[in-house]
Short mmCIF file of C-alpha atoms in Angstrom, two decimals:
data_model
loop_
_atom_site.label_atom_id
_atom_site.label_comp_id
_atom_site.label_asym_id
_atom_site.label_seq_id
_atom_site.Cartn_x
_atom_site.Cartn_y
_atom_site.Cartn_z
CA MET X 176 2.72 -5.12 34.75
CA THR X 177 5.89 -5.47 36.74
CA ASN X 178 8.75 -3.10 36.15
CA ARG X 179 10.68 -6.00 34.62
CA THR X 180 7.98 -6.59 32.02
CA ILE X 181 7.77 -2.90 31.23
CA ARG X 182 11.52 -2.78 30.86
CA ALA X 183 11.51 -5.70 28.43
CA TRP X 184 8.79 -4.16 26.25
CA THR X 185 10.60 -0.83 26.41
CA LEU X 186 13.75 -2.44 25.07
CA ILE X 187 11.76 -4.07 22.27
CA HIS X 188 10.17 -0.72 21.44
CA LYS X 189 13.49 1.08 21.51
CA TRP X 190 15.45 -1.30 19.31
CA THR X 191 12.79 -2.17 16.73
CA SER X 192 12.07 1.57 16.37
CA LEU X 193 15.71 2.58 16.14
CA ILE X 194 16.40 0.06 13.40
CA CYS X 195 13.41 0.89 11.22
CA THR X 196 12.93 4.63 11.84
CA VAL X 197 15.28 5.94 9.14
CA PHE X 198 13.68 3.67 6.54
CA MET X 199 10.18 4.50 7.74
CA LEU X 200 10.96 8.20 7.39
CA LEU X 201 12.11 7.52 3.84
CA LEU X 202 8.90 5.56 3.14
CA CYS X 203 6.65 8.24 4.65
CA LEU X 204 8.37 11.05 2.74
CA THR X 205 8.41 9.26 -0.63
CA GLY X 206 4.92 7.91 0.00
CA LEU X 207 3.49 11.40 0.38
CA PRO X 208 3.71 12.38 -3.32
CA LEU X 209 2.86 8.80 -4.33
CA ILE X 210 -0.56 9.12 -2.64
CA PHE X 211 -1.37 11.78 -5.23
CA HIS X 212 0.40 10.17 -8.20
CA ASP X 213 -2.80 10.15 -10.29
CA GLU X 214 -3.37 13.85 -9.73
CA ILE X 215 0.31 14.74 -10.25
CA GLU X 216 0.55 12.70 -13.44
CA ALA X 217 -2.68 14.27 -14.73
CA LEU X 218 -0.99 17.67 -14.41
CA THR X 219 2.00 16.68 -16.49
CA ALA X 220 0.62 14.17 -18.98
CA GLU X 221 -1.79 14.66 -21.85
CA HIS X 222 -4.98 13.02 -20.70
CA THR X 223 -7.58 14.32 -23.10
CA LEU X 224 -8.38 12.08 -26.03
CA PRO X 225 -8.29 13.69 -29.48
CA PRO X 226 -11.88 14.47 -30.56
CA MET X 227 -13.48 11.88 -32.86
CA PRO X 228 -17.10 11.21 -33.72
CA ALA X 229 -18.86 9.58 -30.76
CA GLU X 230 -19.84 6.46 -32.66
CA THR X 231 -16.38 5.78 -34.10
CA PRO X 232 -16.04 1.98 -34.11
CA LEU X 233 -13.24 0.56 -31.99
CA LYS X 234 -10.35 -1.26 -33.61
CA SER X 235 -9.43 -4.71 -32.43
CA LEU X 236 -7.02 -5.51 -29.62
CA ASP X 237 -4.90 -7.40 -32.14
CA GLU X 238 -4.47 -4.20 -34.13
CA ALA X 239 -3.47 -2.33 -30.97
CA VAL X 240 -0.85 -4.99 -30.19
CA ALA X 241 0.40 -4.82 -33.79
CA THR X 242 0.81 -1.04 -33.44
CA ALA X 243 2.89 -1.45 -30.27
CA LEU X 244 5.06 -4.15 -31.90
CA ALA X 245 5.59 -1.96 -34.97
CA THR X 246 6.80 0.82 -32.66
CA TYR X 247 9.24 -1.46 -30.84
CA PRO X 248 10.45 -3.89 -33.53
CA GLY X 249 11.89 -7.18 -32.30
CA GLU X 250 9.99 -7.03 -29.00
CA ARG X 251 7.16 -9.27 -27.88
CA PRO X 252 3.87 -8.42 -26.22
CA LEU X 253 3.78 -9.00 -22.45
CA PHE X 254 0.65 -7.34 -21.07
CA LEU X 255 -2.40 -5.54 -22.30
CA SER X 256 -4.48 -3.60 -19.79
CA PHE X 257 -7.71 -1.67 -20.15
CA ASP X 258 -8.28 1.91 -18.99
CA GLU X 259 -11.28 2.28 -16.70
CA ASP X 260 -13.20 5.09 -18.32
CA ARG X 261 -11.95 5.59 -21.87
CA PRO X 262 -11.35 3.47 -24.96
CA VAL X 263 -7.64 3.13 -24.32
CA VAL X 264 -5.50 0.04 -23.84
CA ASN X 265 -1.96 -0.03 -22.50
CA VAL X 266 0.27 -2.52 -24.27
CA THR X 267 3.52 -3.54 -22.60
CA THR X 268 6.26 -4.99 -24.79
CA GLY X 269 9.77 -6.17 -24.03
CA PRO X 270 12.76 -8.00 -25.51
CA GLY X 271 11.92 -11.29 -23.72
CA ALA X 272 9.16 -12.92 -21.73
CA ARG X 273 10.38 -11.63 -18.37
CA PRO X 274 12.68 -8.67 -18.88
CA PRO X 275 13.52 -6.23 -16.07
CA VAL X 276 11.01 -3.40 -15.82
CA SER X 277 13.63 -0.98 -17.18
CA GLN X 278 13.58 -2.80 -20.54
CA MET X 279 9.79 -2.82 -20.90
CA HIS X 280 7.92 -0.36 -23.07
CA ILE X 281 4.35 0.67 -22.31
CA SER X 282 2.24 2.30 -25.02
CA ALA X 283 -1.14 3.87 -24.31
CA ILE X 284 -3.12 3.21 -27.48
CA ASP X 285 -6.37 4.88 -28.56
CA LEU X 286 -8.62 1.99 -29.61
CA ARG X 287 -10.58 4.20 -32.02
CA SER X 288 -7.54 4.87 -34.19
CA THR X 289 -4.82 2.57 -32.76
CA ARG X 290 -2.71 5.71 -32.52
CA ILE X 291 -0.23 5.76 -29.64
CA LEU X 292 -1.32 8.51 -27.25
CA ALA X 293 1.73 8.37 -25.05
CA ASP X 294 4.55 6.09 -24.10
CA LEU X 295 4.49 5.54 -20.37
CA ASN X 296 8.18 4.70 -20.12
CA ASP X 297 8.96 7.25 -17.45
CA ASP X 298 12.13 6.01 -15.82
CA LYS X 299 13.78 9.32 -14.91
CA GLY X 300 11.02 11.60 -13.65
CA PHE X 301 10.49 12.71 -10.05
CA MET X 302 7.58 10.33 -9.50
CA HIS X 303 9.58 7.40 -10.80
CA VAL X 304 12.42 8.15 -8.39
CA MET X 305 9.91 8.43 -5.52
CA LEU X 306 8.35 5.11 -6.51
CA ARG X 307 11.64 3.24 -6.74
CA LEU X 308 12.90 4.67 -3.43
CA HIS X 309 9.60 3.64 -1.87
CA VAL X 310 9.41 0.14 -3.36
CA ASP X 311 12.99 -1.13 -3.32
CA MET X 312 15.46 1.79 -2.92
CA PHE X 313 16.75 0.92 -6.45
CA ALA X 314 17.95 -2.44 -5.08
CA GLY X 315 15.47 -4.80 -6.79
CA LEU X 316 13.96 -7.75 -4.98
CA PRO X 317 16.47 -7.73 -2.08
CA GLY X 318 15.65 -4.07 -1.48
CA GLU X 319 11.95 -4.84 -1.59
CA LEU X 320 12.22 -7.68 0.92
CA PHE X 321 14.48 -5.59 3.13
CA LEU X 322 11.87 -2.82 3.30
CA GLY X 323 9.29 -5.50 4.04
CA PHE X 324 11.36 -6.59 7.02
CA MET X 325 11.63 -2.96 8.15
CA GLY X 326 7.83 -2.79 7.92
CA PHE X 327 7.61 -5.86 10.12
CA LEU X 328 9.88 -4.15 12.67
CA LEU X 329 7.56 -1.14 12.54
CA PHE X 330 4.67 -3.47 13.36
CA VAL X 331 6.56 -4.85 16.40
CA ALA X 332 7.53 -1.31 17.42
CA THR X 333 3.88 -0.24 17.19
CA LEU X 334 2.62 -3.16 19.27
CA SER X 335 5.30 -2.70 21.93
CA GLY X 336 4.48 1.01 21.92
CA VAL X 337 0.87 0.16 22.74
CA VAL X 338 2.01 -2.06 25.63
CA ILE X 339 4.17 0.64 27.22
CA TYR X 340 1.48 3.25 26.57
CA ALA X 341 -0.34 1.83 29.61
CA PRO X 342 2.26 2.67 32.31
CA PHE X 343 2.66 6.16 30.83
CA MET X 344 -1.06 6.83 31.00
CA ARG X 345 -1.73 5.30 34.43
CA LYS X 346 -2.49 8.75 35.83
CA LEU X 347 -3.18 10.77 32.72
CA SER X 348 -6.46 11.11 30.90
CA PHE X 349 -6.62 10.36 27.19
CA GLY X 350 -5.06 13.00 24.95
CA THR X 351 -3.08 14.81 27.66
CA VAL X 352 -0.32 16.96 26.16
CA ARG X 353 1.77 18.72 28.80
CA ALA X 354 3.17 21.47 26.62
CA GLY X 355 3.99 23.98 29.33
CA ARG X 356 6.83 22.25 31.15
CA SER X 357 9.83 20.80 29.36
CA ARG X 358 10.26 20.34 25.64
CA ARG X 359 11.00 16.70 26.20
CA LEU X 360 7.78 16.13 28.16
CA LYS X 361 5.76 17.88 25.45
CA TRP X 362 7.20 15.64 22.73
CA LEU X 363 6.81 12.56 24.90
CA ASP X 364 3.10 13.28 25.32
CA LEU X 365 2.71 14.11 21.62
CA HIS X 366 4.51 10.90 20.64
CA ASN X 367 2.20 8.85 22.88
CA MET X 368 -0.98 10.63 21.84
CA LEU X 369 -0.27 10.58 18.08
CA GLY X 370 0.95 7.00 18.31
CA ILE X 371 -2.21 5.76 19.96
CA VAL X 372 -4.72 7.65 17.77
CA THR X 373 -3.07 6.62 14.48
CA LEU X 374 -2.52 3.05 15.69
CA MET X 375 -4.97 1.24 13.39
CA TRP X 376 -4.05 3.21 10.29
CA VAL X 377 -0.32 2.66 10.87
CA VAL X 378 -0.83 -1.06 11.47
CA VAL X 379 -3.00 -1.52 8.36
CA VAL X 380 -0.83 0.56 6.03
CA GLY X 381 2.31 -1.00 7.51
CA LEU X 382 1.21 -4.60 7.24
CA THR X 383 -0.33 -4.20 3.77
CA GLY X 384 2.96 -2.62 2.75
CA VAL X 385 4.77 -5.70 4.05
CA ILE X 386 2.41 -7.96 2.08
CA ASN X 387 3.08 -5.91 -1.06
CA THR X 388 6.82 -6.48 -0.66
CA LEU X 389 6.10 -10.21 -0.84
CA SER X 390 4.46 -9.84 -4.25
CA VAL X 391 7.29 -11.46 -6.24
CA PRO X 392 7.61 -14.60 -4.07
CA LEU X 393 3.82 -14.91 -3.71
CA VAL X 394 3.23 -14.74 -7.46
CA ALA X 395 6.07 -17.21 -8.03
CA TYR X 396 4.46 -19.56 -5.49
CA TRP X 397 1.06 -19.21 -7.16
CA ARG X 398 2.63 -19.87 -10.55
CA SER X 399 4.36 -23.07 -9.44
CA ASN X 400 1.33 -24.40 -7.52
CA GLU X 401 -2.13 -23.22 -8.55
CA LEU X 402 -1.19 -22.26 -12.09
CA ALA X 403 0.85 -25.41 -12.61
CA ALA X 404 -2.20 -27.47 -11.59
CA MET X 405 -4.42 -25.57 -14.02
CA ILE X 406 -2.15 -26.22 -16.97
CA ALA X 407 -0.92 -29.72 -16.06
CA PRO X 408 -1.66 -31.12 -19.55
CA TYR X 409 0.56 -28.42 -21.04
CA ALA X 410 3.57 -29.01 -18.77
CA GLY X 411 6.87 -28.58 -20.59
CA LYS X 412 5.36 -27.12 -23.75
CA PRO X 413 7.37 -24.22 -25.16
CA VAL X 414 6.00 -20.74 -25.80
CA PRO X 415 4.08 -20.96 -29.13
CA GLU X 416 5.67 -19.52 -32.26
CA ARG X 417 2.53 -17.61 -33.20
CA PHE X 418 -0.24 -16.42 -30.96
CA ALA X 419 -3.96 -16.78 -31.72
CA SER X 420 -6.16 -13.67 -31.70
CA VAL X 421 -6.24 -11.66 -28.47
CA ASP X 422 -9.79 -10.50 -29.20
CA ALA X 423 -11.01 -14.07 -29.57
CA ALA X 424 -9.26 -15.01 -26.31
CA VAL X 425 -11.01 -12.17 -24.47
CA ARG X 426 -14.38 -13.19 -25.96
CA THR X 427 -13.86 -16.81 -24.93
CA ALA X 428 -12.91 -15.76 -21.40
CA MET X 429 -15.92 -13.48 -21.03
CA GLU X 430 -18.26 -16.22 -22.25
CA ALA X 431 -16.84 -18.49 -19.55
CA ALA X 432 -17.45 -15.84 -16.86
CA PRO X 433 -20.65 -13.94 -17.55
CA GLY X 434 -20.85 -10.59 -15.77
CA MET X 435 -17.10 -10.17 -15.42
CA ARG X 436 -14.93 -7.74 -17.35
CA PRO X 437 -11.27 -8.05 -18.34
CA GLN X 438 -8.79 -6.02 -16.32
CA PHE X 439 -5.65 -7.11 -18.10
CA ILE X 440 -4.28 -9.84 -20.31
CA ALA X 441 -0.98 -11.56 -19.60
CA PHE X 442 0.67 -12.97 -22.71
CA PRO X 443 2.29 -16.43 -22.80
CA GLY X 444 5.51 -16.74 -20.80
CA VAL X 445 5.10 -13.75 -18.47
CA ARG X 446 4.95 -13.91 -14.69
CA PHE X 447 1.16 -13.80 -14.60
CA SER X 448 0.53 -16.51 -17.21
CA SER X 449 1.76 -19.91 -18.33
CA ASN X 450 4.15 -20.49 -21.22
CA HIS X 451 1.30 -21.56 -23.44
CA HIS X 452 -1.65 -19.40 -22.51
CA TYR X 453 -3.21 -16.04 -22.57
CA ALA X 454 -4.26 -15.33 -19.00
CA VAL X 455 -7.29 -13.06 -19.18
CA TRP X 456 -7.63 -11.54 -15.71
CA LEU X 457 -11.29 -10.84 -15.09
CA LYS X 458 -12.80 -8.60 -12.45
CA GLY X 459 -16.30 -8.49 -11.01
CA ALA X 460 -18.75 -5.81 -12.10
CA THR X 461 -19.70 -4.43 -8.66
CA PRO X 462 -17.55 -2.16 -6.45
CA ALA X 463 -17.21 -4.97 -3.90
CA THR X 464 -16.07 -7.54 -6.44
CA ASN X 465 -14.08 -5.48 -8.96
CA ARG X 466 -10.92 -5.79 -6.85
CA ILE X 467 -11.06 -9.55 -6.94
CA LEU X 468 -9.39 -10.94 -10.05
CA THR X 469 -9.97 -14.35 -11.58
CA PRO X 470 -7.66 -15.62 -14.32
CA ALA X 471 -9.13 -17.45 -17.32
CA LEU X 472 -6.53 -19.37 -19.27
CA ILE X 473 -6.92 -19.49 -23.04
CA ASP X 474 -4.65 -21.68 -25.17
CA ALA X 475 -2.58 -19.13 -27.08
CA GLU X 476 -2.02 -21.54 -29.99
CA THR X 477 -5.60 -22.75 -30.60
CA GLY X 478 -7.66 -20.12 -28.78
CA ALA X 479 -9.43 -22.88 -26.80
CA PHE X 480 -10.59 -22.34 -23.22
CA THR X 481 -8.37 -24.28 -20.78
CA ASP X 482 -9.35 -23.42 -17.20
CA MET X 483 -10.50 -20.74 -14.81
CA ARG X 484 -10.07 -20.76 -11.04
CA SER X 485 -10.56 -18.17 -8.36
CA MET X 486 -7.44 -16.98 -6.59
CA PRO X 487 -6.14 -18.65 -3.42
CA TRP X 488 -6.31 -16.66 -0.16
CA TYR X 489 -2.75 -15.37 -0.31
CA MET X 490 -3.28 -13.89 -3.77
CA LEU X 491 -6.52 -12.25 -2.57
CA ALA X 492 -4.60 -10.83 0.40
CA LEU X 493 -1.96 -9.50 -1.97
CA ARG X 494 -4.62 -7.97 -4.20
CA LEU X 495 -6.53 -6.29 -1.34
CA SER X 496 -3.28 -5.05 0.18
CA GLN X 497 -2.85 -2.66 -2.72
CA PRO X 498 -5.81 -0.31 -2.14
CA LEU X 499 -5.43 -0.57 1.65
CA HIS X 500 -1.81 0.51 1.32
CA PHE X 501 -2.24 3.15 -1.40
CA GLY X 502 -5.43 4.79 -0.05
CA ASP X 503 -6.69 5.20 -3.60
CA TYR X 504 -10.12 3.65 -3.16
CA GLY X 505 -12.17 6.47 -1.67
CA GLY X 506 -11.70 9.53 -3.82
CA LEU X 507 -9.63 12.65 -3.16
CA PRO X 508 -10.86 13.22 0.45
CA MET X 509 -9.50 9.81 1.39
CA LYS X 510 -6.15 10.64 -0.21
CA ILE X 511 -6.01 13.88 1.78
CA LEU X 512 -6.73 11.97 5.01
CA TRP X 513 -4.04 9.47 3.97
CA ALA X 514 -1.58 12.34 3.57
CA VAL X 515 -2.51 13.86 6.96
CA LEU X 516 -2.08 10.50 8.69
CA ASP X 517 1.22 10.05 6.85
CA VAL X 518 2.43 13.42 8.17
CA LEU X 519 1.32 12.50 11.70
CA THR X 520 3.35 9.29 11.33
CA ILE X 521 6.38 11.38 10.36
CA VAL X 522 5.86 13.39 13.57
CA ILE X 523 5.69 10.15 15.59
CA LEU X 524 8.92 8.88 14.00
CA GLY X 525 10.69 12.21 14.42
CA SER X 526 9.59 12.67 18.03
CA GLY X 527 10.60 9.10 18.85
CA LEU X 528 14.06 9.80 17.49
CA TYR X 529 14.20 13.11 19.41
CA LEU X 530 13.14 11.41 22.65
CA TRP X 531 15.87 8.82 22.25
CA VAL X 532 18.49 11.52 21.68
CA ALA X 533 17.15 13.73 24.49
CA ARG X 534 17.02 10.79 26.88
CA ARG X 535 20.64 10.03 26.19
CA ARG X 536 21.62 13.65 26.68
CA THR X 537 19.84 14.32 29.95
CA ALA X 538 17.83 12.49 32.55
CA GLN X 539 16.80 15.51 34.54
CA ASP X 540 13.34 15.80 33.01
CA HIS X 541 12.21 12.58 34.61
CA ALA X 542 11.13 14.42 37.70
CA ALA X 543 8.70 16.44 35.61
CA ALA X 544 6.69 13.33 34.83
CA ALA X 545 3.59 12.65 36.90
CA PRO X 546 4.43 11.92 40.55
CA GLY X 547 4.72 8.25 41.35
CA LEU X 548 5.40 7.39 37.73
CA ARG X 549 9.12 8.01 37.86
CA SER X 550 10.33 4.46 37.60
CA ALA X 551 7.83 3.40 34.95
CA VAL X 552 8.24 6.53 32.83
CA GLY X 553 11.96 6.49 33.31
CA ASP X 554 12.09 2.96 32.00
CA ALA X 555 9.49 3.36 29.33
CA ALA X 556 10.82 6.63 27.98
CA GLU X 557 14.21 5.14 27.29
CA MET H 4 -8.31 16.84 34.90
CA LYS H 5 -5.70 14.49 36.17
CA PRO H 6 -7.06 11.55 38.10
CA ARG H 7 -5.12 10.64 41.20
CA ALA H 8 -5.56 6.90 41.58
CA PRO H 9 -4.00 4.70 38.86
CA LEU H 10 -6.49 4.22 36.03
CA PRO H 11 -7.74 0.75 35.19
CA LEU H 12 -6.70 -0.58 31.76
CA LEU H 13 -10.21 -0.08 30.42
CA ALA H 14 -10.01 3.62 31.18
CA ILE H 15 -6.59 3.89 29.54
CA PHE H 16 -7.48 1.95 26.39
CA GLY H 17 -11.22 2.68 26.07
CA ILE H 18 -10.99 5.73 23.82
CA PRO H 19 -7.94 4.46 21.86
CA ALA H 20 -9.77 1.17 21.19
CA ALA H 21 -12.86 3.03 19.99
CA ILE H 22 -10.74 5.18 17.66
CA ALA H 23 -8.99 2.07 16.34
CA LEU H 24 -12.31 0.33 15.65
CA VAL H 25 -13.76 3.36 13.87
CA THR H 26 -10.58 3.64 11.78
CA ALA H 27 -10.76 -0.03 10.84
CA ALA H 28 -14.42 0.31 9.88
CA GLY H 29 -13.56 3.34 7.73
CA LEU H 30 -10.77 1.47 5.99
CA VAL H 31 -12.97 -1.50 5.15
CA THR H 32 -16.26 0.20 4.20
CA ALA H 33 -14.78 2.16 1.30
CA LEU H 34 -13.64 -1.15 -0.22
CA LEU H 35 -17.20 -2.45 -0.39
CA ASP H 36 -19.00 0.21 -2.38
CA ASP H 37 -18.72 3.67 -3.89
CA GLY H 38 -20.76 6.80 -3.22
CA LEU H 39 -22.35 7.17 0.21
CA VAL H 40 -20.10 4.55 1.74
CA ASP H 41 -17.06 6.61 0.71
CA ALA H 42 -18.41 9.55 2.72
CA LEU H 43 -18.83 7.27 5.75
CA SER H 44 -15.25 6.20 5.35
CA TRP H 45 -14.05 9.84 5.20
CA ALA H 46 -15.93 10.56 8.41
CA ALA H 47 -14.44 7.50 10.11
CA LEU H 48 -10.87 8.26 8.98
CA SER H 49 -11.28 11.84 10.22
CA VAL H 50 -11.74 10.55 13.76
CA PRO H 51 -8.04 9.86 14.53
CA VAL H 52 -7.08 13.17 12.91
CA LEU H 53 -9.69 15.08 14.91
CA ALA H 54 -8.67 13.31 18.13
CA ALA H 55 -5.09 14.48 17.54
CA ALA H 56 -6.24 18.03 16.78
CA TRP H 57 -8.47 18.05 19.88
CA SER H 58 -5.60 16.86 22.11
CA TRP H 59 -3.29 19.54 20.74
CA ARG H 60 -5.91 22.27 21.19
CA ASN H 61 -6.44 21.25 24.81
CA ARG H 62 -2.76 20.96 25.65
CA GLU H 63 -1.60 22.12 29.06
CA ARG H 64 0.37 25.30 28.58
#
């Protein structure tokens, strides 16, 4: 690489980093508790089911929905999701088909009794604040897309960092940390070493984060293309006055897709369904396939099966981006590793900021770099 | 040990590329199955963390 090329990449690294660093620090700090949100919520929420005889028959989904609607009169059902390992469904209701999240109500309902175990409408707690800061900084879709752009800048900063890693390491073996000379040199080496070892994790978590910020436009695109094609005969039909049975819709969907189980049901009119259908989102039964969702559309007026299609590639990418970003797919040890890598990323961001400040303050440490590297390091450390 | 002659790119990026590949394998395997595969993924994701710890332990004082 010529010094000109190095200089260009250095400028790219400097400016993309400077723009995104503050936001990345915010994301790393708020992301840290979010990694453990299951564990933290288990500490604060009541998670044990009231004891009932083991063979207590389950009530119907329709009864669960009726319970939620009786609790929030005047609202309409939006989603019904199934808990993984207990007979509990979560029914989301709201004043309209697509209200803001703040106006939705989520009730966790015990299917053995249709009693409401808890309302999950936490919109003030610590974890909620962390989540909103992390997702959109309380700025809605523009905030979300903005953070997505910052994530893209992080990706460019990471790649350019890899490029200028080479001139730094021309005469140093892997993992060298010169801690005994100047503070600046120590942090420079740490920044380079931590940056290069966490490279893949940072790229994957960064890019899947970017994909997650595109969720709203991607779902809207899917709805107006794939979904519109599935429900072409129903185009322009209004949301039905009365809905057919949810239980029957789930049964019909499961008959159409043997071996799959429902993950959640989107009611007519919501973002994940058409105006006229229940969308029963089915997942595969094996660990490799249970992240891949397939929507079966059931006519919400007649209960008849309409269509079922696997998701297009961009929706699969969106779906797989969730576990790869959250780190919630490999038990607690994986979450702990996620947290450690997150902290290392904070050190990279902080040291990068420090190096920029220190570089502006003084240039005298350049001489401490490896002999013969002065011009390259001087440029690249900018 | 500090080599004197400039290192070829392969020497500079060999270990980092290996760490990146192991990390990627760890990230993907845990998606495919539960149980044993999860443990493989923990081992793989420990590699970048251990590389960082090793570098810090062997820092030049």
